[in-house]
mmCIF file of C-alpha atoms in Angstrom:
data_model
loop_
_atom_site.group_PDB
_atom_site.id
_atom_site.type_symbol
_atom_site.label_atom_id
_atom_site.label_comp_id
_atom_site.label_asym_id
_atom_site.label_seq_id
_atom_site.Cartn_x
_atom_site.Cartn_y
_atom_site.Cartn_z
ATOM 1 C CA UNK A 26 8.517 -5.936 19.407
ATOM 2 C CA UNK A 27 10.623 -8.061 16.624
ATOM 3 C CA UNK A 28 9.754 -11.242 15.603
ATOM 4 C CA UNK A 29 12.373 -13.747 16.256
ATOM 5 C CA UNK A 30 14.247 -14.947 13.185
ATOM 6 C CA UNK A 31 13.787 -18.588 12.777
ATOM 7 C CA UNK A 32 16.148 -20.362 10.372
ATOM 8 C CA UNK A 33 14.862 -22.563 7.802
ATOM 9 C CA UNK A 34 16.271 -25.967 7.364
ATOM 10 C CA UNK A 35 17.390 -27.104 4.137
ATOM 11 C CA UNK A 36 14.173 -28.405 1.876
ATOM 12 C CA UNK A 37 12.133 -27.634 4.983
ATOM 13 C CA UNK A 38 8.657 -25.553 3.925
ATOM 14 C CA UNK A 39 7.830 -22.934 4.969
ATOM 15 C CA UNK A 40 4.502 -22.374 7.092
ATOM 16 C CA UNK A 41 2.876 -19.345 6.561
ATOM 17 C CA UNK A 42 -0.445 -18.653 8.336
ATOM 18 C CA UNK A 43 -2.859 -16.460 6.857
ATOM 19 C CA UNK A 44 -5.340 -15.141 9.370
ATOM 20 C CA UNK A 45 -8.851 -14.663 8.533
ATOM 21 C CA UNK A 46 -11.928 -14.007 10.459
ATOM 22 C CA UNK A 47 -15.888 -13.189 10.227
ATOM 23 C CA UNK A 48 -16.329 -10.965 6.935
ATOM 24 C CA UNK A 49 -12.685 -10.703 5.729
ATOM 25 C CA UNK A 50 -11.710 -9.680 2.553
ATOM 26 C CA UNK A 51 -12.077 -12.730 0.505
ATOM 27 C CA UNK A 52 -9.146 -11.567 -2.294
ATOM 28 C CA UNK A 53 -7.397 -10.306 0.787
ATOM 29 C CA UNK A 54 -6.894 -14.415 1.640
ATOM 30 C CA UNK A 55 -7.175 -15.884 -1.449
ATOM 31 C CA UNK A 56 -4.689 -13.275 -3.409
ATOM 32 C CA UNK A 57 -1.679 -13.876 -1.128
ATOM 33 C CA UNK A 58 -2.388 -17.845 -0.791
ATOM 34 C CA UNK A 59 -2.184 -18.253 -4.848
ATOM 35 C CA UNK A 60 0.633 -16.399 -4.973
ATOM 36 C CA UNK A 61 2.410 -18.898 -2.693
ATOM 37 C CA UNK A 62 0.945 -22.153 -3.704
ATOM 38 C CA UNK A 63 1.852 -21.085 -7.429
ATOM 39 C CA UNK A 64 5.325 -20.226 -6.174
ATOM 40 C CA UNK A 65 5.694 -23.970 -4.626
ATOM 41 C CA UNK A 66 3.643 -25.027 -8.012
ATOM 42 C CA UNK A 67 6.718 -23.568 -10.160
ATOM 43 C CA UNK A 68 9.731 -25.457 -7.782
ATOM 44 C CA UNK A 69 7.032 -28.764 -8.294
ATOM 45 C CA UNK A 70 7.569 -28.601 -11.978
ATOM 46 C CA UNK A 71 11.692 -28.053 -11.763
ATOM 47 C CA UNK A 72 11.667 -31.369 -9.617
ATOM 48 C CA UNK A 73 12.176 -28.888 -6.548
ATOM 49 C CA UNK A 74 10.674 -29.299 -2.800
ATOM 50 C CA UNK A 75 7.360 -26.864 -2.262
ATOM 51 C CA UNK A 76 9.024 -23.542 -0.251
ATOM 52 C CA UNK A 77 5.888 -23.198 1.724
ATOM 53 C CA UNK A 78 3.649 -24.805 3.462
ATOM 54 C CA UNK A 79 0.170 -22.057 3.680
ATOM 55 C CA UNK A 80 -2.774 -22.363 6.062
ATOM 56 C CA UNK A 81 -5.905 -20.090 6.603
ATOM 57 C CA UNK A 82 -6.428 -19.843 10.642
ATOM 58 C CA UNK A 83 -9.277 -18.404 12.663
ATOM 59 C CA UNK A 84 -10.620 -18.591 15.761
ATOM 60 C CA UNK A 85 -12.612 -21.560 14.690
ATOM 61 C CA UNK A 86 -12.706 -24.094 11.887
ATOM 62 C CA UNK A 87 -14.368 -22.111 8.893
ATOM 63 C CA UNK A 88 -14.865 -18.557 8.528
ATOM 64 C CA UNK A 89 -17.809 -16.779 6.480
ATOM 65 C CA UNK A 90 -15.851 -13.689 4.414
ATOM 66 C CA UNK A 91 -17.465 -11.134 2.164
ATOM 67 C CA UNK A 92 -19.692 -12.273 -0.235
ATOM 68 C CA UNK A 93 -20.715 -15.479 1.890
ATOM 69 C CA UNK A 94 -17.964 -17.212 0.998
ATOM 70 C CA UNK A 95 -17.108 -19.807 3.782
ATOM 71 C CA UNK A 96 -13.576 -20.596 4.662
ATOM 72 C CA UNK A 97 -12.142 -23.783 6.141
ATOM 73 C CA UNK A 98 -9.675 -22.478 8.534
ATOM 74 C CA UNK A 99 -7.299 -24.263 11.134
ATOM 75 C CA UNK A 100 -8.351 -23.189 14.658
ATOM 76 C CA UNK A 101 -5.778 -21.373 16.619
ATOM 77 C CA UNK A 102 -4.906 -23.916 19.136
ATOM 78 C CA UNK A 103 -4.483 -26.376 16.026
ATOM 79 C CA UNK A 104 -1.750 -24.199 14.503
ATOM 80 C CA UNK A 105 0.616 -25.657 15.843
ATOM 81 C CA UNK A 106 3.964 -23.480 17.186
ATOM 82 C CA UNK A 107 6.640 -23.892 14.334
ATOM 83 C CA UNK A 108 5.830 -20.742 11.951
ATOM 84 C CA UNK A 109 7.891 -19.091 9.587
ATOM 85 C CA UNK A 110 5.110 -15.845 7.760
ATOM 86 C CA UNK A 111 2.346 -14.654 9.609
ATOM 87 C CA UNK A 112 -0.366 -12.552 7.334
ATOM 88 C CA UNK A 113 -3.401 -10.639 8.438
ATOM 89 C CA UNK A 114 -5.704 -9.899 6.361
ATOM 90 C CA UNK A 115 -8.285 -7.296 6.007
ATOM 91 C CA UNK A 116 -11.811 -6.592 5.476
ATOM 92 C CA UNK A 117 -15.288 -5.250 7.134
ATOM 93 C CA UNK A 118 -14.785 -7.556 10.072
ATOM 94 C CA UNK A 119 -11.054 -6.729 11.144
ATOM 95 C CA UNK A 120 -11.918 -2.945 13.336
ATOM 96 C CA UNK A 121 -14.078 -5.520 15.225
ATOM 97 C CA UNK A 122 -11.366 -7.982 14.908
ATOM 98 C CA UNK A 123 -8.748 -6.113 16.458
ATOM 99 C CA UNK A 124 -11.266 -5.056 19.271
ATOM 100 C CA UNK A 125 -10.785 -8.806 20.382
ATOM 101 C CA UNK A 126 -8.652 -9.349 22.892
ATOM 102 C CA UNK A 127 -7.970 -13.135 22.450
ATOM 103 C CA UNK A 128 -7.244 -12.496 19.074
ATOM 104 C CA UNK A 129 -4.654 -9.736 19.821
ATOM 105 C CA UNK A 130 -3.262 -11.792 22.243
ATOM 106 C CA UNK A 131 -2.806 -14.988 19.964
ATOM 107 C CA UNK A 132 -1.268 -12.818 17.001
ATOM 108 C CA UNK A 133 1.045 -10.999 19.555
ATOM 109 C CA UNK A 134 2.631 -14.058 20.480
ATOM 110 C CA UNK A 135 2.265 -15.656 16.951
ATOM 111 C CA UNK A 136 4.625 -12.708 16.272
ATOM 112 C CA UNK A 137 7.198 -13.659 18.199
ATOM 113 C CA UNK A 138 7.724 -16.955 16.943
ATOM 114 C CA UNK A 139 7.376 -15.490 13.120
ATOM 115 C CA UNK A 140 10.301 -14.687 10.544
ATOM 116 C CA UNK A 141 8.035 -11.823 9.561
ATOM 117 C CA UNK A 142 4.441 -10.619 10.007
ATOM 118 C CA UNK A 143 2.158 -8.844 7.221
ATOM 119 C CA UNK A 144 -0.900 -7.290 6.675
ATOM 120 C CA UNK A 145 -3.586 -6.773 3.904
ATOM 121 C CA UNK A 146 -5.309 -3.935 4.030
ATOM 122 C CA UNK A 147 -7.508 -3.285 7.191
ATOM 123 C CA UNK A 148 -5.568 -6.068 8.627
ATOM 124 C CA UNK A 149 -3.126 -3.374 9.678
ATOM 125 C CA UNK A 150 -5.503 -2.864 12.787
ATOM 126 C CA UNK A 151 -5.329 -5.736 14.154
ATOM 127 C CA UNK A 152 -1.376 -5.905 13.764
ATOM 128 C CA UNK A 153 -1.614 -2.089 15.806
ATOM 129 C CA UNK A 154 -3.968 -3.397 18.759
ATOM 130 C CA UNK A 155 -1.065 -6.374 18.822
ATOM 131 C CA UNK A 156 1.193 -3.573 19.080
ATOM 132 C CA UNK A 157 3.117 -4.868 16.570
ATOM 133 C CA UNK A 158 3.281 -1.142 14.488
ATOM 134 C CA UNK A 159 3.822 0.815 17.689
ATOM 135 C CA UNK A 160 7.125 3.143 16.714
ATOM 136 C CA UNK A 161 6.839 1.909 12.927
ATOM 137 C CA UNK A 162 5.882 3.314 9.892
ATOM 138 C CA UNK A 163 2.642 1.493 7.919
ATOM 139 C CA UNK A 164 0.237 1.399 5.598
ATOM 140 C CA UNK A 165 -3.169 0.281 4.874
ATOM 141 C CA UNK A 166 -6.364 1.114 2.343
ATOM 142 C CA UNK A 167 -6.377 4.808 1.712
ATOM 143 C CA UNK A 168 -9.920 5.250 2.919
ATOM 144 C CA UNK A 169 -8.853 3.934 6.513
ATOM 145 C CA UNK A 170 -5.233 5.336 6.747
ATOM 146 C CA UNK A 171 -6.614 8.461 9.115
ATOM 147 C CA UNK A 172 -8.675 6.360 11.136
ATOM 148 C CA UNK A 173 -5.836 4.039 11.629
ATOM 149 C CA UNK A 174 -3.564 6.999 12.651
ATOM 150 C CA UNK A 175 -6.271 8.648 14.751
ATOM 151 C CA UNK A 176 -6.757 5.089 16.828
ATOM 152 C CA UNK A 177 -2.731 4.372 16.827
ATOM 153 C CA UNK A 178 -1.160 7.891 17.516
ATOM 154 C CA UNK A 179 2.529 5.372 18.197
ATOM 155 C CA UNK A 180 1.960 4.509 14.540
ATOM 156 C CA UNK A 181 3.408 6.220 11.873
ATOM 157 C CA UNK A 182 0.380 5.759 9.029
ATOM 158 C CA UNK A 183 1.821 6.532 5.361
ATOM 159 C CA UNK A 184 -1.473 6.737 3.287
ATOM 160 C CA UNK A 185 -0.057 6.599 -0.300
ATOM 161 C CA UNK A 186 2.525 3.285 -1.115
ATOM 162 C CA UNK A 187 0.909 -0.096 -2.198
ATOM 163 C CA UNK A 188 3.355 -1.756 0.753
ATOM 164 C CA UNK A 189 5.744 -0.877 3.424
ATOM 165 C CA UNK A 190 8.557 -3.047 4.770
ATOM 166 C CA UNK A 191 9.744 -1.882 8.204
ATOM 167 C CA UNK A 192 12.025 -4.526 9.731
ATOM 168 C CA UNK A 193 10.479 -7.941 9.903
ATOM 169 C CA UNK A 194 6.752 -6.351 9.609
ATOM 170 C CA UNK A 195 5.327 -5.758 6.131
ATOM 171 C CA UNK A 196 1.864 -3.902 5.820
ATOM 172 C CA UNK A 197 -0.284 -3.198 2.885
ATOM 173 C CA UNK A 198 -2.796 -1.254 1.156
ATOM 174 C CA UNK A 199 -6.699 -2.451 -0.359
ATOM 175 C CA UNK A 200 -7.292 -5.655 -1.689
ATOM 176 C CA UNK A 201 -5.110 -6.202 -4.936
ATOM 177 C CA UNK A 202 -2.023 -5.122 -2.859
ATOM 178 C CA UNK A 203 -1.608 -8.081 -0.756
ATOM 179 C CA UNK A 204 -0.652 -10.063 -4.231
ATOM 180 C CA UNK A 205 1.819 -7.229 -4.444
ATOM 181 C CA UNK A 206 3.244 -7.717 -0.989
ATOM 182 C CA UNK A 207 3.267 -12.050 -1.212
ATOM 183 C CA UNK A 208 5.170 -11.166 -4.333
ATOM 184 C CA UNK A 209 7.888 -9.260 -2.962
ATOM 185 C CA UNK A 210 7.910 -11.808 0.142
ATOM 186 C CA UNK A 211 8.296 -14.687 -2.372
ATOM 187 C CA UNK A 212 10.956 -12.716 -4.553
ATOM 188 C CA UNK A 213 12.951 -11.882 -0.607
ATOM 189 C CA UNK A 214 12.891 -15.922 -0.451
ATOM 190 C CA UNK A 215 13.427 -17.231 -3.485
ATOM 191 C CA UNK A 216 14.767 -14.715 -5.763
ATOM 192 C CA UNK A 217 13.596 -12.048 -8.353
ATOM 193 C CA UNK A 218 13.213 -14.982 -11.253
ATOM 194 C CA UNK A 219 10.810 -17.233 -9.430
ATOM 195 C CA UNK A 220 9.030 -14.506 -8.255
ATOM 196 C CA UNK A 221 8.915 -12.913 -12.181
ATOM 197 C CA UNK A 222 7.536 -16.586 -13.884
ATOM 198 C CA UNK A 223 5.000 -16.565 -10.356
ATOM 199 C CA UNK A 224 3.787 -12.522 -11.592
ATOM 200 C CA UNK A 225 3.527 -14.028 -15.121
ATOM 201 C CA UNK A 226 2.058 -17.681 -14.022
ATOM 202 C CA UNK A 227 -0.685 -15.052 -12.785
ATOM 203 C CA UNK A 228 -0.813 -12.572 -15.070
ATOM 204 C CA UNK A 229 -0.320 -9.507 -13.109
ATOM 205 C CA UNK A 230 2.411 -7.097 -12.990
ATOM 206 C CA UNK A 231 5.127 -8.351 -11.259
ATOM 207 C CA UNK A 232 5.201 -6.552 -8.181
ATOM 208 C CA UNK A 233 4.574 -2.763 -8.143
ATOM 209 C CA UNK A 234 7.498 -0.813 -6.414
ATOM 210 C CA UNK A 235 6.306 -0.728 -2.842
ATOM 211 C CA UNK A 236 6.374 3.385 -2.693
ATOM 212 C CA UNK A 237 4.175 3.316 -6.242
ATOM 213 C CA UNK A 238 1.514 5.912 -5.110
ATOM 214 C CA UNK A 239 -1.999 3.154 -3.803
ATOM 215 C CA UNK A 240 -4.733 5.997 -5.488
ATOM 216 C CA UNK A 241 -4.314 8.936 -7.252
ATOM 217 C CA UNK A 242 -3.636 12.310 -6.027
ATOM 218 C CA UNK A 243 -6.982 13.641 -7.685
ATOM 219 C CA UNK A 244 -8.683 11.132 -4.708
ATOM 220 C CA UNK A 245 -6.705 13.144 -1.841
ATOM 221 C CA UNK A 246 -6.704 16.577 -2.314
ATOM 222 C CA UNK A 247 -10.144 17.118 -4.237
ATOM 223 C CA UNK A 248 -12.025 15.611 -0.873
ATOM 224 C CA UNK A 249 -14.803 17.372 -0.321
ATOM 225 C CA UNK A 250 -14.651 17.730 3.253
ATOM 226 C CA UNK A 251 -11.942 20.793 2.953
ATOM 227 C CA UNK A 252 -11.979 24.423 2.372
ATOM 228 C CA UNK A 253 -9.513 24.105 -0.997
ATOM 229 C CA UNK A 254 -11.925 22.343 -3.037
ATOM 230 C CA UNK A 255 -12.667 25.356 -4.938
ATOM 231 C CA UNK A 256 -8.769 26.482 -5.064
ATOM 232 C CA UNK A 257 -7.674 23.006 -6.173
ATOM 233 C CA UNK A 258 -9.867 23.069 -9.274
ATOM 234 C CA UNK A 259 -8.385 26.865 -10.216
ATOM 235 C CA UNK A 260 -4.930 25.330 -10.293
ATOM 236 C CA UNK A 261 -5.990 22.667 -12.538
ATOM 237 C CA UNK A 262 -7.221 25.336 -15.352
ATOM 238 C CA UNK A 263 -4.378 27.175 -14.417
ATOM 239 C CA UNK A 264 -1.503 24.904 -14.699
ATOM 240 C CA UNK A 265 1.267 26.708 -16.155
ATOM 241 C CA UNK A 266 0.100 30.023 -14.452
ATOM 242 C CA UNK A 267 1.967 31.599 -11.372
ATOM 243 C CA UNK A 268 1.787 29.662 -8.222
ATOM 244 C CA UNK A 269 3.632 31.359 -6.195
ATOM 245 C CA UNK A 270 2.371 31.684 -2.583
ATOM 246 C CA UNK A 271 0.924 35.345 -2.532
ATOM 247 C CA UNK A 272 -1.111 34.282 -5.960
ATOM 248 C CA UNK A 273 -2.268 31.034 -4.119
ATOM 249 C CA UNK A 274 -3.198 32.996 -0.436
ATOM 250 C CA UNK A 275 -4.940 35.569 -2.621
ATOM 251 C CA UNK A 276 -7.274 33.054 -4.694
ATOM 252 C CA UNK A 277 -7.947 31.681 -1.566
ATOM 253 C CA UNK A 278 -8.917 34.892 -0.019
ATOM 254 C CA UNK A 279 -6.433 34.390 2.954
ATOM 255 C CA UNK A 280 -3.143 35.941 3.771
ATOM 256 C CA UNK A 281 -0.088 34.069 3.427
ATOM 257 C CA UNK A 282 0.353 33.043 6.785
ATOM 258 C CA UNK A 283 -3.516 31.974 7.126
ATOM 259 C CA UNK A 284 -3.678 30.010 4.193
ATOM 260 C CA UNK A 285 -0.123 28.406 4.782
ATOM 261 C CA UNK A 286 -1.636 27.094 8.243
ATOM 262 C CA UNK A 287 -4.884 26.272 7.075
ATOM 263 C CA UNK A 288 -3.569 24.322 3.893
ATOM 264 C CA UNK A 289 -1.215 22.126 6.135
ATOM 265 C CA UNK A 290 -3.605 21.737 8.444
ATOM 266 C CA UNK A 291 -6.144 20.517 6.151
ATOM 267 C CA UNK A 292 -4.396 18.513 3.335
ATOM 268 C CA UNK A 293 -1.093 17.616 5.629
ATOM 269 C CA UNK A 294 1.098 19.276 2.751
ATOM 270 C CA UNK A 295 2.621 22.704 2.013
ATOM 271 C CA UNK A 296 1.221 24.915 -0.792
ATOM 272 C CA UNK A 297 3.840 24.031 -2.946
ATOM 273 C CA UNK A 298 3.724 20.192 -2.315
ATOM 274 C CA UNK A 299 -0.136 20.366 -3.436
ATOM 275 C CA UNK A 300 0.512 22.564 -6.828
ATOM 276 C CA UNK A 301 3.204 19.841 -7.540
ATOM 277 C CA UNK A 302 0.117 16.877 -6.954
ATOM 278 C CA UNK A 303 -1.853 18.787 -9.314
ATOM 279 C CA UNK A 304 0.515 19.041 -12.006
ATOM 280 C CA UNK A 305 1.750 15.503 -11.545
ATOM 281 C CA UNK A 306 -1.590 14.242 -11.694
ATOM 282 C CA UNK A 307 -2.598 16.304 -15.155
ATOM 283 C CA UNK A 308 1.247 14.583 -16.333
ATOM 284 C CA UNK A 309 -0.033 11.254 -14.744
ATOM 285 C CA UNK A 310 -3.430 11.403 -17.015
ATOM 286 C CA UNK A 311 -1.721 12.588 -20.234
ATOM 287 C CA UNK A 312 0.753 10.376 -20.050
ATOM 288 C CA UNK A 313 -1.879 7.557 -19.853
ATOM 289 C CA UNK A 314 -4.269 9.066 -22.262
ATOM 290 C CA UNK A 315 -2.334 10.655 -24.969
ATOM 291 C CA UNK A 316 1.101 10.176 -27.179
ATOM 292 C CA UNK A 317 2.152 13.278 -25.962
ATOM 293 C CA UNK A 318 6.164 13.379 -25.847
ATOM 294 C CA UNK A 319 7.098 13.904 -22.054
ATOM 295 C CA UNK A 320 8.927 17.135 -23.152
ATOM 296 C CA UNK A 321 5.149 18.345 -24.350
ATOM 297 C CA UNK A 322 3.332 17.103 -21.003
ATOM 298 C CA UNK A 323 5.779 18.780 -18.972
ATOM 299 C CA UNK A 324 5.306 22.231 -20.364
ATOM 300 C CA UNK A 325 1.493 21.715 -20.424
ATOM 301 C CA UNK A 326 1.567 20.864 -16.478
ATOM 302 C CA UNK A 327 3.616 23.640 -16.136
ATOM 303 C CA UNK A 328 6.618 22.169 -14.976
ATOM 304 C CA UNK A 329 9.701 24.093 -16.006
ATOM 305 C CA UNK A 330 11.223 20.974 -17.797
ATOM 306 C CA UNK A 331 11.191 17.534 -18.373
ATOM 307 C CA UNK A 332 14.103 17.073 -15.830
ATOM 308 C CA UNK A 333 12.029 18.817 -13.476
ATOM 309 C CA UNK A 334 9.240 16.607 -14.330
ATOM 310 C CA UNK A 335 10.786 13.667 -13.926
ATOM 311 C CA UNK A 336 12.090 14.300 -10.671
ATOM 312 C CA UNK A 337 8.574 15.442 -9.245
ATOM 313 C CA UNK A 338 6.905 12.466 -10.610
ATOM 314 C CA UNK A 339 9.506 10.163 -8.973
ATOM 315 C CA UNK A 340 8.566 11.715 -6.020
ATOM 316 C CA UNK A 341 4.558 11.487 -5.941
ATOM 317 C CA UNK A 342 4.606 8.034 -7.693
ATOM 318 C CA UNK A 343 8.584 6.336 -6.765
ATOM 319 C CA UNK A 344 8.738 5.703 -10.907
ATOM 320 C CA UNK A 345 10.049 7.912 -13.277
ATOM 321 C CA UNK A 346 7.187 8.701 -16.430
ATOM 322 C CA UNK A 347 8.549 6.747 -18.676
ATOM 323 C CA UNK A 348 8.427 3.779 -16.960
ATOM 324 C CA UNK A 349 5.134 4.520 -15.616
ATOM 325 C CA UNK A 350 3.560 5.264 -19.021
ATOM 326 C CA UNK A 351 4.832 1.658 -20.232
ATOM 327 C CA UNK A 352 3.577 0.575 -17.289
ATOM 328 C CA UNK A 353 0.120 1.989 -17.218
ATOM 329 C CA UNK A 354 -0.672 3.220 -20.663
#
């Protein structure tokens, strides 16, 4: 289901509804709502008309989020019908959230009168019981992204980028990354330089590529629910030894074909794909933590070069480790 595009008349705002509900994420409201009231703040002080016009709505007129924080919120049949954004944000209360159907119902056909719809977080599930993901890919906090696929099997969960943009929906990862996605929706409407003095208005990085790995590959393939626990911590000692398959199979005290299985089946990645996370994350922590030339770091991961490098950590992270390290370190 697409959202209808609505066109915006000239110095018309535009409304963008943030949805909250019992026990959201308070940042999860807040973050994306100062990134667009500072964005109208900055066109206020060039003599410019505000560029959006951003309510909080719930099912009633205040909402208690985490922390006890209470929210005045514009009741659903308030909201009027004009809208141009729709964001969802996330929390402990959205799984029971999205379990109600009114609420489903309302952001369904919110939807269809939306530019675009987004999501913070855990607010993903209440975007899939909409049905709004069905047949797209998304993305929401890493500690949730299985139990989101496991509950939508029609959506196509991507654990590791900060946001996804598929068509006119836009989904996100934990907390901080819903400043990440309003900045990229506020750069798609007003340009790259609004959206750059809005980043440094802030003071946050202006907008982390939406593929940027959310958490670190140390967080996903040393959980301690799996059988390569023991294997994973070998290949960090042994960085720049042989990883070839029948060296791997044998640490693991499995045949090839065993282990090949088991390791998919288990960390949804090949053999080869997981000793490249290893070394990428020993790069990605030397980089940060050390001077080290990347020429150095690459032959201590035990990557054959720092071309070779490069392109591996463009893969895992979607920046190169230059940029990253003047990023990050």
């Amino acid at each position: 289901m697409s959202p209808k595009i609505q066109p915006i008349p000239p110095n018309t705002s535009r409304i963008v509804d943030i949805l909250a509900f019992p026990r959201a994420q308070l940042l999860d409201v807040t973050g994306p709502f100062q990134v667009f009231t500072t964005a109208n703040d900055i066109l206020a002080r060039r003599g410019l008309p505000p560029a959006y016009e951003i309510r909080g709505v719930s099912a009633s007129d205040a909402i208690v989020a985490t922390g006890g924080f209470v929210i005045a919120t514009t009741p659903f049949e308030a909201a009027g019908a004009r809208i141009d954004t729709l964001v969802i944000a996330g929390g402990r209360g959205a799984t029971e959230a999205a379990e109600q159907e009114k609420l489903a119902q309302w952001v369904k056909q919110r939807a269809l009168s939306a530019r675009r719809v987004a999501s913070v977080c855990t607010g993903a599930f209440i975007l899939a019981a909409a049905g709004l993901l069905d047949g797209r890919r998304a993305v929401t906090h890493w500690e949730f992204c299985a139990r989101l696929s496991h509950q939508f099997p029609r959506v196509t969960v991507d654990p590791r980028p900060i946001f996804i943009h598929d068509g006119p929906i836009w989904t996100s990862a934990g907390v901080t990354s819903g400043i990440d996605l309003a900045l990229a929706l506020v750069e798609e409407d007003l340009g790259r330089p609004i959206m750059l003095t809005v980043a440094r208005r802030l003071v946050v990085f202006p907008k982390r590529p939406g593929d940027q790995a959310q958490f670190s590959d140390a967080v996903t393939l040393q959980a301690p629910n799996h059988s390569f626990v023991e294997l994973h911590l070998w290949i960090d000692d042994n960085l720049t030894e042989d990883m070839s398959l029948r060296r791997l199979s044998d640490q693991a005290g499995m045949s090839e074909r065993t282990f090949s299985r088991r390791y998919r089946e288990e960390t949804g990645m090949t053999p080869g794909q997981g000793v490249e996370r290893r070394r990428v994350e020993a790069a990605r922590r030397l980089l940060l933590e050390t001077h080290h030339p990347t020429k150095r770091i690459a032959g201590c991961c035990g990557f054959g070069s720092e071309e070779i490098l490069r392109r591996a950590f463009l893969r895992v992270h979607g920046v190169c480790p230059k940029e990253y390290r003047e990023r990050f370190g």
